[in-house]
mmCIF file of N, CA, C and O in Angstrom:
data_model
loop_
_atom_site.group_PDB
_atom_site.id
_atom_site.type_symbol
_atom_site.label_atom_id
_atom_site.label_comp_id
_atom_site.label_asym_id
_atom_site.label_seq_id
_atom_site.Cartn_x
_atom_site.Cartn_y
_atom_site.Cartn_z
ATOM 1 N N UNK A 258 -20.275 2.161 46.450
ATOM 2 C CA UNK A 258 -21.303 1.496 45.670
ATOM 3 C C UNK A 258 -22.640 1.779 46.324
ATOM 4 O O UNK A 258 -22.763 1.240 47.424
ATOM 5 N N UNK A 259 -23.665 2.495 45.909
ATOM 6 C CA UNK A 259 -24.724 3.175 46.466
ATOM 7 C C UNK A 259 -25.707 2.229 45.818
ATOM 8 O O UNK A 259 -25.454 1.290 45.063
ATOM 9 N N UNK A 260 -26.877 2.654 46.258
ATOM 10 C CA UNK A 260 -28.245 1.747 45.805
ATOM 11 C C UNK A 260 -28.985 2.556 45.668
ATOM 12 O O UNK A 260 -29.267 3.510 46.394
ATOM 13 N N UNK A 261 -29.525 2.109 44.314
ATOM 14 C CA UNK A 261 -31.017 3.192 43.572
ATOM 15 C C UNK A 261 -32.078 2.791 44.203
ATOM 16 O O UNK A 261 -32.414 1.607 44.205
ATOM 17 N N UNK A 262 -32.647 3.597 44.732
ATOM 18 C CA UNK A 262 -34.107 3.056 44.863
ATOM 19 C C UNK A 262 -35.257 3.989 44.292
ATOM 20 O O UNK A 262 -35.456 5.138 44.686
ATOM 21 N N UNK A 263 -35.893 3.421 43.436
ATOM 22 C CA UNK A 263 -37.445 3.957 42.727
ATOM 23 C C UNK A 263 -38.365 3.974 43.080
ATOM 24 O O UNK A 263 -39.084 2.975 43.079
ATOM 25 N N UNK A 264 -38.816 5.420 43.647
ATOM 26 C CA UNK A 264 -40.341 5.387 44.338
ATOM 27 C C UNK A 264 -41.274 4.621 43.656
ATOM 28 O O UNK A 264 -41.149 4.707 42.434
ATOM 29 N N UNK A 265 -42.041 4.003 43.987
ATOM 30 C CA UNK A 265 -43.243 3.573 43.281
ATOM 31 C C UNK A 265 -44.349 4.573 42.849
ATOM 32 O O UNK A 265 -44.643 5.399 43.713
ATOM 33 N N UNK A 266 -44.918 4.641 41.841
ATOM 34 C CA UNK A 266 -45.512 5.481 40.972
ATOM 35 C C UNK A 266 -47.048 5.016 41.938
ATOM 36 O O UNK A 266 -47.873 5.917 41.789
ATOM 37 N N UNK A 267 -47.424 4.228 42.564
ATOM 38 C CA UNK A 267 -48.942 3.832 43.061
ATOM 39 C C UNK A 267 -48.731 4.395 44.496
ATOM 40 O O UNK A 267 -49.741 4.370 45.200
ATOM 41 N N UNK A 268 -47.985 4.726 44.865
ATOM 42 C CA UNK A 268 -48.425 5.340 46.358
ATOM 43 C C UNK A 268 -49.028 6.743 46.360
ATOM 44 O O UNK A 268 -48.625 7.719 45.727
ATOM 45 N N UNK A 269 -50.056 6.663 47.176
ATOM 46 C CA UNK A 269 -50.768 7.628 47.316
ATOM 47 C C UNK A 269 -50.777 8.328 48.658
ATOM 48 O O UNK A 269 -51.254 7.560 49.494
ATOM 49 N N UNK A 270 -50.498 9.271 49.085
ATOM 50 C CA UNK A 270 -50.544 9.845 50.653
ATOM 51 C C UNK A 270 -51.708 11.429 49.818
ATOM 52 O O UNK A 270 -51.521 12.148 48.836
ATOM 53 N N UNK A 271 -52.818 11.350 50.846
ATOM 54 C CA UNK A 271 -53.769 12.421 50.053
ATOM 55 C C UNK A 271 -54.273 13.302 51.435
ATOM 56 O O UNK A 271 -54.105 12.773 52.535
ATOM 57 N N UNK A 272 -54.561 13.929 51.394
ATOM 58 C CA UNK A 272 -55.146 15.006 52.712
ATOM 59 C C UNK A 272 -56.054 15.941 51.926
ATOM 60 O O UNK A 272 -55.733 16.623 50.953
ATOM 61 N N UNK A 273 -57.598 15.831 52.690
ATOM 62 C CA UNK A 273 -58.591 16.207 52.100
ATOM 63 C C UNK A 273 -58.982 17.390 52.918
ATOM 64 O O UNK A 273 -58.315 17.756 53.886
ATOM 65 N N UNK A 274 -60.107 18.001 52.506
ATOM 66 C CA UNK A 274 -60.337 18.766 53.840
ATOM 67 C C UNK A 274 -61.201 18.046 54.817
ATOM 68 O O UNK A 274 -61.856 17.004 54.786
ATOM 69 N N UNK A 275 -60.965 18.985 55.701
ATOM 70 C CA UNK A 275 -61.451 18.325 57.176
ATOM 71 C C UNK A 275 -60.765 17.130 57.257
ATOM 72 O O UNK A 275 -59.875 16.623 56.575
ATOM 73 N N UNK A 276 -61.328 16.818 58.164
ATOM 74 C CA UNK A 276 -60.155 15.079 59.108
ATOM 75 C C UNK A 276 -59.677 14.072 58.181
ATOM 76 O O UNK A 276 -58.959 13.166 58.602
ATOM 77 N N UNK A 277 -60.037 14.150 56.843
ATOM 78 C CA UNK A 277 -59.783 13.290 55.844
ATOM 79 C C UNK A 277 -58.529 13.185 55.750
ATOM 80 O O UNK A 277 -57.799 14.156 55.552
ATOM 81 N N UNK A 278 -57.943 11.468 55.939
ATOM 82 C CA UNK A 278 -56.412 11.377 55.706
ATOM 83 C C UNK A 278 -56.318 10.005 54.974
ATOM 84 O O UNK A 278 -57.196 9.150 55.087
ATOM 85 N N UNK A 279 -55.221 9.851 54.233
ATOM 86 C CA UNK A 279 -55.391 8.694 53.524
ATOM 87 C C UNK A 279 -53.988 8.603 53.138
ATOM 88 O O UNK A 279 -53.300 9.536 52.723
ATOM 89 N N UNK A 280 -53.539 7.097 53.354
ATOM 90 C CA UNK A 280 -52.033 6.921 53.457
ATOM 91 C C UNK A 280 -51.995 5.484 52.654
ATOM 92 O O UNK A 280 -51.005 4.753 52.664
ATOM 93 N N UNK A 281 -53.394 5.143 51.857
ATOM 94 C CA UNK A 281 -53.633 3.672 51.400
ATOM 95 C C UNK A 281 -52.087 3.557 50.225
ATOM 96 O O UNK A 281 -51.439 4.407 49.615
ATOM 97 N N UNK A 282 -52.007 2.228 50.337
ATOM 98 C CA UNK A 282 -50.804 2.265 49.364
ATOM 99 C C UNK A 282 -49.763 3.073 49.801
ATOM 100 O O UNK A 282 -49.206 3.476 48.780
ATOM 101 N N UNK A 283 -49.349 3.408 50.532
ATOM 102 C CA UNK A 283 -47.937 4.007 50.855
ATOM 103 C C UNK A 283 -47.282 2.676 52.058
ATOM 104 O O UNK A 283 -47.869 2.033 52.929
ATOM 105 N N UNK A 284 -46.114 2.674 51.687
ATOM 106 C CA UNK A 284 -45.285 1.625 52.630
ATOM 107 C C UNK A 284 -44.104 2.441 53.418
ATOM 108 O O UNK A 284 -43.129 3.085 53.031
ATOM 109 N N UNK A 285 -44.497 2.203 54.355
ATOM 110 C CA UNK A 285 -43.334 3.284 55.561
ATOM 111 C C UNK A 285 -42.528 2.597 56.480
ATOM 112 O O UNK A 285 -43.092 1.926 57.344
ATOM 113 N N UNK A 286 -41.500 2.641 56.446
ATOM 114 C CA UNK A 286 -40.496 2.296 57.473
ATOM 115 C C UNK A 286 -40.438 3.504 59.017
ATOM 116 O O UNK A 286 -40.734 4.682 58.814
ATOM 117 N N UNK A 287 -40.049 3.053 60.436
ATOM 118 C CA UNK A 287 -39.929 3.883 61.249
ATOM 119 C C UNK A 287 -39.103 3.687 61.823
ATOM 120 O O UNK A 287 -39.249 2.726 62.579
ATOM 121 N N UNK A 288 -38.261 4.129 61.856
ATOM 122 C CA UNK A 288 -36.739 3.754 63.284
ATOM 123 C C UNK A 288 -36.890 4.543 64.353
ATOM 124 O O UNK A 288 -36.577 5.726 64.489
ATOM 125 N N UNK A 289 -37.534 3.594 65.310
ATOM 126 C CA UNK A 289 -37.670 4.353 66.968
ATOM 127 C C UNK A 289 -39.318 4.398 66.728
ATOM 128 O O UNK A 289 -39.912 5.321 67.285
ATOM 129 N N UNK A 290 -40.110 3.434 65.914
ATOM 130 C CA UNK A 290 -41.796 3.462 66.294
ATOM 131 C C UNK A 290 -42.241 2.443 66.840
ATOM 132 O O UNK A 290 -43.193 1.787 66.418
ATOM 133 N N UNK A 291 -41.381 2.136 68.163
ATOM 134 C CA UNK A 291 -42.483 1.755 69.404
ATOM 135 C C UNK A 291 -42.481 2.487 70.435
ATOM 136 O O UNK A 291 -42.590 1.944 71.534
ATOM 137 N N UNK A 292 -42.381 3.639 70.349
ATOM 138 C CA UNK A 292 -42.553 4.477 71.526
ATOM 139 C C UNK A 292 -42.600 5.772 71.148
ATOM 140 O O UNK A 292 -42.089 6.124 70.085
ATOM 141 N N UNK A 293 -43.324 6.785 72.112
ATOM 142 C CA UNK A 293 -43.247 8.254 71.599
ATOM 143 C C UNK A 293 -43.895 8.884 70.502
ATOM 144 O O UNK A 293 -44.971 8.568 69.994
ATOM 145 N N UNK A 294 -43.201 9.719 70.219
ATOM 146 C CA UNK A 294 -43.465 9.992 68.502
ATOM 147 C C UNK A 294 -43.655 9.601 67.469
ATOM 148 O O UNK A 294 -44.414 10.111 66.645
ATOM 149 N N UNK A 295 -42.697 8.177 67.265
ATOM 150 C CA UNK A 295 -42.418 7.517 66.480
ATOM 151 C C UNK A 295 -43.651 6.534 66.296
ATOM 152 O O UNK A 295 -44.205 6.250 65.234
ATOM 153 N N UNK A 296 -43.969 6.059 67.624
ATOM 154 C CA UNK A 296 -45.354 5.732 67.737
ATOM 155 C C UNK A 296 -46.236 6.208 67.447
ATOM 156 O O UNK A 296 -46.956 5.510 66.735
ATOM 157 N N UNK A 297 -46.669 7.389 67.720
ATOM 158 C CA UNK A 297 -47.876 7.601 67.334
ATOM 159 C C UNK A 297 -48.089 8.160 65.267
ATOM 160 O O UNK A 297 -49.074 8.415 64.574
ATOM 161 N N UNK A 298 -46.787 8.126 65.034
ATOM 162 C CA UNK A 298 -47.246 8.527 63.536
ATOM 163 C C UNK A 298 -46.824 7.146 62.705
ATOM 164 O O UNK A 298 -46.768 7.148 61.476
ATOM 165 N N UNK A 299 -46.534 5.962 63.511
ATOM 166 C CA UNK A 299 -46.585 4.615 62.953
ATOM 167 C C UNK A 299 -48.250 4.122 63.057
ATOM 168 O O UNK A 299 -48.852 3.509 62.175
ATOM 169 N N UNK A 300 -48.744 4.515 64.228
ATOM 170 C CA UNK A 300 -50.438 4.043 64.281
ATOM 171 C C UNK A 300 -51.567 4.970 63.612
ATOM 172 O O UNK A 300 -52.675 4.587 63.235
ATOM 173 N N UNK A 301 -51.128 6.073 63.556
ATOM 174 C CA UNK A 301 -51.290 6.999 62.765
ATOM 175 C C UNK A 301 -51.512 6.580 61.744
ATOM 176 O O UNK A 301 -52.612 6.073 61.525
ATOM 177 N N UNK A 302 -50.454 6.658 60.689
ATOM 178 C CA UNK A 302 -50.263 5.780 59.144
ATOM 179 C C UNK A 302 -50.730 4.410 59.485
ATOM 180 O O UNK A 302 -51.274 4.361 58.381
ATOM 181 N N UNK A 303 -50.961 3.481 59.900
ATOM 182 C CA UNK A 303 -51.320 2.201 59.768
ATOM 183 C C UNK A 303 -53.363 2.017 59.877
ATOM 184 O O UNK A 303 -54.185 1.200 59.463
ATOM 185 N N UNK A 304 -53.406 3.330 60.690
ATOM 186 C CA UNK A 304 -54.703 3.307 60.426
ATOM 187 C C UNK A 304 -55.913 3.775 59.994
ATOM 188 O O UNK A 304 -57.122 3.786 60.224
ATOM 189 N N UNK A 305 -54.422 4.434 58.735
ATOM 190 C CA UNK A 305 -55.008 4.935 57.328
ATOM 191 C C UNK A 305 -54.843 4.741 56.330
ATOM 192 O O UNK A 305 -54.957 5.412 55.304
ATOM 193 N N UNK A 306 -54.410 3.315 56.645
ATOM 194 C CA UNK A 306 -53.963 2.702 55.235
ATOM 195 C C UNK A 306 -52.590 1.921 54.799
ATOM 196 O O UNK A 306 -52.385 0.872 54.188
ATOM 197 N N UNK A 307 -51.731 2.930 55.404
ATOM 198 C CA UNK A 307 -50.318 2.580 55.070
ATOM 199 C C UNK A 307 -50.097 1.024 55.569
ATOM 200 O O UNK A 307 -50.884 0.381 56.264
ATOM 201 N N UNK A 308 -48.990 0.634 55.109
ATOM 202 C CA UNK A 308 -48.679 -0.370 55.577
ATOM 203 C C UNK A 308 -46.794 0.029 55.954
ATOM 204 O O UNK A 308 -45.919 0.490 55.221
ATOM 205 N N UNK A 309 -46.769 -0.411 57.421
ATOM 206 C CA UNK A 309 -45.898 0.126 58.490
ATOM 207 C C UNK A 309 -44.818 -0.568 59.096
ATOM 208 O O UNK A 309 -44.965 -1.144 60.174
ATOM 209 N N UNK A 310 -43.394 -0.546 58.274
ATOM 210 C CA UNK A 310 -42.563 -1.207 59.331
ATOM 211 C C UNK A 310 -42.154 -0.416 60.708
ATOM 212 O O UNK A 310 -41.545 0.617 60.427
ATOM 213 N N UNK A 311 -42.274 -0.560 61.743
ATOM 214 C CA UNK A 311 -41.611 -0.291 62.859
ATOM 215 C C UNK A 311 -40.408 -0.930 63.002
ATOM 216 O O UNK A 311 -40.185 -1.964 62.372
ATOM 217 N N UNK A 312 -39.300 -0.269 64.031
ATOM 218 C CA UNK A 312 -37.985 -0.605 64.521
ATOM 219 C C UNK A 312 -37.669 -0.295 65.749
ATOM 220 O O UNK A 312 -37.425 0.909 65.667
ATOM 221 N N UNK A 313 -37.526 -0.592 66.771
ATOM 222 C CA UNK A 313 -37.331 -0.745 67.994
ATOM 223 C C UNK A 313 -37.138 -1.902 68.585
ATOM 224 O O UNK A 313 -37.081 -2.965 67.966
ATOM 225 N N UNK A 314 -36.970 -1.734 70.399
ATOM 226 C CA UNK A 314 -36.102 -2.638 70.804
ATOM 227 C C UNK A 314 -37.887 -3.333 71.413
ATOM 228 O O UNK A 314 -37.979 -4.561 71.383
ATOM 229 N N UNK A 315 -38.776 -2.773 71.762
ATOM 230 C CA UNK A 315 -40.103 -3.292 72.137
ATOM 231 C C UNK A 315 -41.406 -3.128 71.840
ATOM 232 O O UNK A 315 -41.841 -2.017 72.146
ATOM 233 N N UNK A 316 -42.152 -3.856 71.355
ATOM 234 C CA UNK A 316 -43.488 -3.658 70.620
ATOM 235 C C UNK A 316 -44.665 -4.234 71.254
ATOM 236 O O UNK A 316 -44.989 -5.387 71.539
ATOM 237 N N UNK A 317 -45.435 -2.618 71.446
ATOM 238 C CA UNK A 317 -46.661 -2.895 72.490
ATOM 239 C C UNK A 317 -47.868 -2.858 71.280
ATOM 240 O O UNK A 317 -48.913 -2.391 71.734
ATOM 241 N N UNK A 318 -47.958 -3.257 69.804
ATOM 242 C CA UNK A 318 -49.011 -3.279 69.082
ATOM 243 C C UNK A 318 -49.218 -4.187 68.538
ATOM 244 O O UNK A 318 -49.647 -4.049 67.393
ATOM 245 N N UNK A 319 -49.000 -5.716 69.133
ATOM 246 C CA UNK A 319 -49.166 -6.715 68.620
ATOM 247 C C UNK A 319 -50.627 -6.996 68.214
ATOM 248 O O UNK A 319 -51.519 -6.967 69.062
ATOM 249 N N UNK A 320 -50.865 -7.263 66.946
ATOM 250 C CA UNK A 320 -52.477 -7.388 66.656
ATOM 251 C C UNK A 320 -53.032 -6.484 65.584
ATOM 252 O O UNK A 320 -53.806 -6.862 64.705
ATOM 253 N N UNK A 321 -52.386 -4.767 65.789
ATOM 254 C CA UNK A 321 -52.435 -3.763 65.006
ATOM 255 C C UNK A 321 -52.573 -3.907 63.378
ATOM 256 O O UNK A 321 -51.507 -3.558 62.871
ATOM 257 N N UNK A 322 -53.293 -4.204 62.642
ATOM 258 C CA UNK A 322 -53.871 -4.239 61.426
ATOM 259 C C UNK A 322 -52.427 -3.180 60.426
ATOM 260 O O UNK A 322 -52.395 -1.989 60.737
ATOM 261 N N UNK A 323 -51.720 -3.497 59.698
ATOM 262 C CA UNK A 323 -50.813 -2.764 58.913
ATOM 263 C C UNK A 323 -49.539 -1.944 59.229
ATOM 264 O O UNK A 323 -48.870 -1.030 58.746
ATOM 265 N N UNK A 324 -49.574 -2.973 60.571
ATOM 266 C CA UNK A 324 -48.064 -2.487 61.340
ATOM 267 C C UNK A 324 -47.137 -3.738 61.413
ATOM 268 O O UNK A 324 -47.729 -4.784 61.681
ATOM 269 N N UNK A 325 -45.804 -3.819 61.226
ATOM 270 C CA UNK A 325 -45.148 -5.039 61.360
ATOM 271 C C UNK A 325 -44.144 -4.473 61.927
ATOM 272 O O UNK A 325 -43.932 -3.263 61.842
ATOM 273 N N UNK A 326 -43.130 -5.610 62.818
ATOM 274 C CA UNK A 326 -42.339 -5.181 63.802
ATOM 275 C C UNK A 326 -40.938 -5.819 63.436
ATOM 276 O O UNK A 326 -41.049 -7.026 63.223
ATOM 277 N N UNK A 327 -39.214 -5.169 63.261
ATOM 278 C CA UNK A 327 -38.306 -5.761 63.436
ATOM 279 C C UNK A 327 -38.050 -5.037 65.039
ATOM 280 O O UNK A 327 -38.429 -3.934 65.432
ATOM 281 N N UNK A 328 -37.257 -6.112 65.787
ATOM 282 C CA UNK A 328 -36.636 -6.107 66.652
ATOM 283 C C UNK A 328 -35.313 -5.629 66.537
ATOM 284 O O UNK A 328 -34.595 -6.255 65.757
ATOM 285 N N UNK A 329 -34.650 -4.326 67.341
ATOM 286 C CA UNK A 329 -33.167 -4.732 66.724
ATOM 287 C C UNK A 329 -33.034 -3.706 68.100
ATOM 288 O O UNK A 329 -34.019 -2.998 68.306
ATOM 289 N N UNK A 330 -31.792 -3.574 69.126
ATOM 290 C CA UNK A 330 -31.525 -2.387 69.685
ATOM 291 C C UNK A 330 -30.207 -1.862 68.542
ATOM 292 O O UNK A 330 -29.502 -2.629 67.887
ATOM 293 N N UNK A 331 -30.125 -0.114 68.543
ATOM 294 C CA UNK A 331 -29.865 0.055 67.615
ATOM 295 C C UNK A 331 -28.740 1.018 68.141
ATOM 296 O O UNK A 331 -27.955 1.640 67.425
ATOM 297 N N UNK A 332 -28.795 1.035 69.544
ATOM 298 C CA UNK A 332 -27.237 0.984 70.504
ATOM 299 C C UNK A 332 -26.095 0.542 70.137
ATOM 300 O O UNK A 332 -25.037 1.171 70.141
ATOM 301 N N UNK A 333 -26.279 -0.601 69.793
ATOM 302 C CA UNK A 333 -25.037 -1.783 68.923
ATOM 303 C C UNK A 333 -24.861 -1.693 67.560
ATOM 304 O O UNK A 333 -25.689 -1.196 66.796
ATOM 305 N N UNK A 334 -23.578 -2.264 67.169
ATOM 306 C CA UNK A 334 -23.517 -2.086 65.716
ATOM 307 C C UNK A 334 -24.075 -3.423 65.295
ATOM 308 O O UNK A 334 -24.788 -3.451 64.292
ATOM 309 N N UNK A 335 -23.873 -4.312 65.827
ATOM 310 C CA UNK A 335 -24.445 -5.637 65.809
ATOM 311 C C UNK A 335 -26.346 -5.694 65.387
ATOM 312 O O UNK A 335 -26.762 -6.280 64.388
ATOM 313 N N UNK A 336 -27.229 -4.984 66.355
ATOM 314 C CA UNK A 336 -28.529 -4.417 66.059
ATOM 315 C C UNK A 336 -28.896 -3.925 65.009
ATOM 316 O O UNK A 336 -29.838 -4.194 64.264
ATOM 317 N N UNK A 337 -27.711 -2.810 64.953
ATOM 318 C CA UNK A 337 -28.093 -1.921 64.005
ATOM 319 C C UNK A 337 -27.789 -2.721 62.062
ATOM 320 O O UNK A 337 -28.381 -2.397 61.032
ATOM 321 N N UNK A 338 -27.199 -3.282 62.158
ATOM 322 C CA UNK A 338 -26.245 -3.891 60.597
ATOM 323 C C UNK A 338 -27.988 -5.394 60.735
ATOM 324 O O UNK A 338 -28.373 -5.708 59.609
ATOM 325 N N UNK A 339 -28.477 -5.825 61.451
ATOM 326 C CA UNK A 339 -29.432 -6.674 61.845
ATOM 327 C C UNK A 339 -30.467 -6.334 61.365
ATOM 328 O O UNK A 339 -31.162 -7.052 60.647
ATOM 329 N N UNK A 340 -30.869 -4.522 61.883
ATOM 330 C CA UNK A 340 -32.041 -4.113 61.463
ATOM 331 C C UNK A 340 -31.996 -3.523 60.134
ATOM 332 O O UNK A 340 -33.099 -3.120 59.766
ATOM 333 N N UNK A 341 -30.973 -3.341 59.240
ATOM 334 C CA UNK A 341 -30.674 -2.747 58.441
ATOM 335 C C UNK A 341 -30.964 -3.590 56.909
ATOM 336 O O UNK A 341 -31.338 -3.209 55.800
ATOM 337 N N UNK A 342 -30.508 -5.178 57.599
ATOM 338 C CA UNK A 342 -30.806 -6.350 56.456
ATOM 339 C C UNK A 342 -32.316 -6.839 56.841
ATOM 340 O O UNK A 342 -32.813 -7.601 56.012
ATOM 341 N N UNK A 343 -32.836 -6.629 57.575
ATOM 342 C CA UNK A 343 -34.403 -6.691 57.790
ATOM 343 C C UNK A 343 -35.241 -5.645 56.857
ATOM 344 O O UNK A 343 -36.064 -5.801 55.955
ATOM 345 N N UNK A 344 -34.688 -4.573 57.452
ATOM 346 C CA UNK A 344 -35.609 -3.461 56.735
ATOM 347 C C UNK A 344 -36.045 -3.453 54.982
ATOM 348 O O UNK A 344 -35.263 -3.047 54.124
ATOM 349 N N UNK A 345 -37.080 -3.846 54.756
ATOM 350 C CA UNK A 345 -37.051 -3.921 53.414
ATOM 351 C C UNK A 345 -37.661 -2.360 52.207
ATOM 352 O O UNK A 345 -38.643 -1.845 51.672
ATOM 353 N N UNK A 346 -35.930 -2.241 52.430
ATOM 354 C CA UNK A 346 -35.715 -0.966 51.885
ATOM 355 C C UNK A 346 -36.325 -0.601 50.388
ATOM 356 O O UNK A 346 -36.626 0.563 50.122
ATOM 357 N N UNK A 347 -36.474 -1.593 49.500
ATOM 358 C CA UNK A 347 -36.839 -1.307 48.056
ATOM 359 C C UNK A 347 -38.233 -1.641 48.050
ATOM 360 O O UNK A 347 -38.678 -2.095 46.996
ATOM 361 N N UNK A 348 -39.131 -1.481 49.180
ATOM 362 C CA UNK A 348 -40.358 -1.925 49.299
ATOM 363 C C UNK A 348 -40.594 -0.356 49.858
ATOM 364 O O UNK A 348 -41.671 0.064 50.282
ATOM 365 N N UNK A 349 -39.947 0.045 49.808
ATOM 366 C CA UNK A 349 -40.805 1.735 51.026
ATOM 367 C C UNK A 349 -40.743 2.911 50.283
ATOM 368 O O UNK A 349 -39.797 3.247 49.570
ATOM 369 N N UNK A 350 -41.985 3.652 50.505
ATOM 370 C CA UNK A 350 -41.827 4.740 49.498
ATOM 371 C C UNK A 350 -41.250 5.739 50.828
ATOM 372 O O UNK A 350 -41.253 6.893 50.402
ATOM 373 N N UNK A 351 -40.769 5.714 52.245
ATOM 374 C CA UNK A 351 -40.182 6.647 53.145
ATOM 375 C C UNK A 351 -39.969 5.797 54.409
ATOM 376 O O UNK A 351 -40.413 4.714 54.790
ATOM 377 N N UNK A 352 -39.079 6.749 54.936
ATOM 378 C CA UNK A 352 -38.168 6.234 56.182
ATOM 379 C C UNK A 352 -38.415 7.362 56.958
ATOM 380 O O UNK A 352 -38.126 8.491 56.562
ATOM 381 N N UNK A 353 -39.198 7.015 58.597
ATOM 382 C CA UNK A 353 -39.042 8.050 59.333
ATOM 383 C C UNK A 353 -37.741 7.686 60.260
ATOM 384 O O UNK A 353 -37.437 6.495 60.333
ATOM 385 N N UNK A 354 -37.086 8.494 60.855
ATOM 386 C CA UNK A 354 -36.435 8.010 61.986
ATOM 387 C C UNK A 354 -36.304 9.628 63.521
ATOM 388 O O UNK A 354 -35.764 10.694 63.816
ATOM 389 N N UNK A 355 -37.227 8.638 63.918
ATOM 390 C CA UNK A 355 -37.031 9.207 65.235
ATOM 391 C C UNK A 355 -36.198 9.370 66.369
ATOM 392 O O UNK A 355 -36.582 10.043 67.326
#
């Protein structure tokens, strides 16, 4: 039994020329964006608009304007089935996972 999910027709991700980036209206999930990589294209997108779930086990951006944080270690199946009913999947137009 699978689940549909329908991009939303209002998200916009646009790249202009030169430094112009724009991620307004797009909603992104990240598994593994408090650290690394994952980090930096969660602060990245959040401070261009997007609005940003992160997933990790620790979050150093408390305060960060369009970033929100589940907690889960994702080592465990316990974490992982935790972060999975958190994640609000029919709200995201993409899922990174790092």
């Amino acid at each position: 039994m699978g689940m549909k999910v329908t991009p939303r027709k209002n998200a916009v991700l646009t790249v202009s020329s030169g430094d112009t980036f724009s991620a307004r209206d797009l909603s992104v999930g990240i598994v593994g964006g408090t650290n690394g990589l994952g980090r930096a294209i969660a602060r990245f997108l959040a401070d261009r608009g997007a609005r940003v779930v992160v997933v990790g086990r620790t979050f150093r951006d408390e305060g960060t304007p369009n970033l929100e944080f589940i907690q889960a270690d994702l080592q465990t199946v316990e974490g992982a089935t935790r972060a999975a009913e958190a994640l609000p999947a029919e709200d995201l137009d993409a899922v990174i996972l790092t």
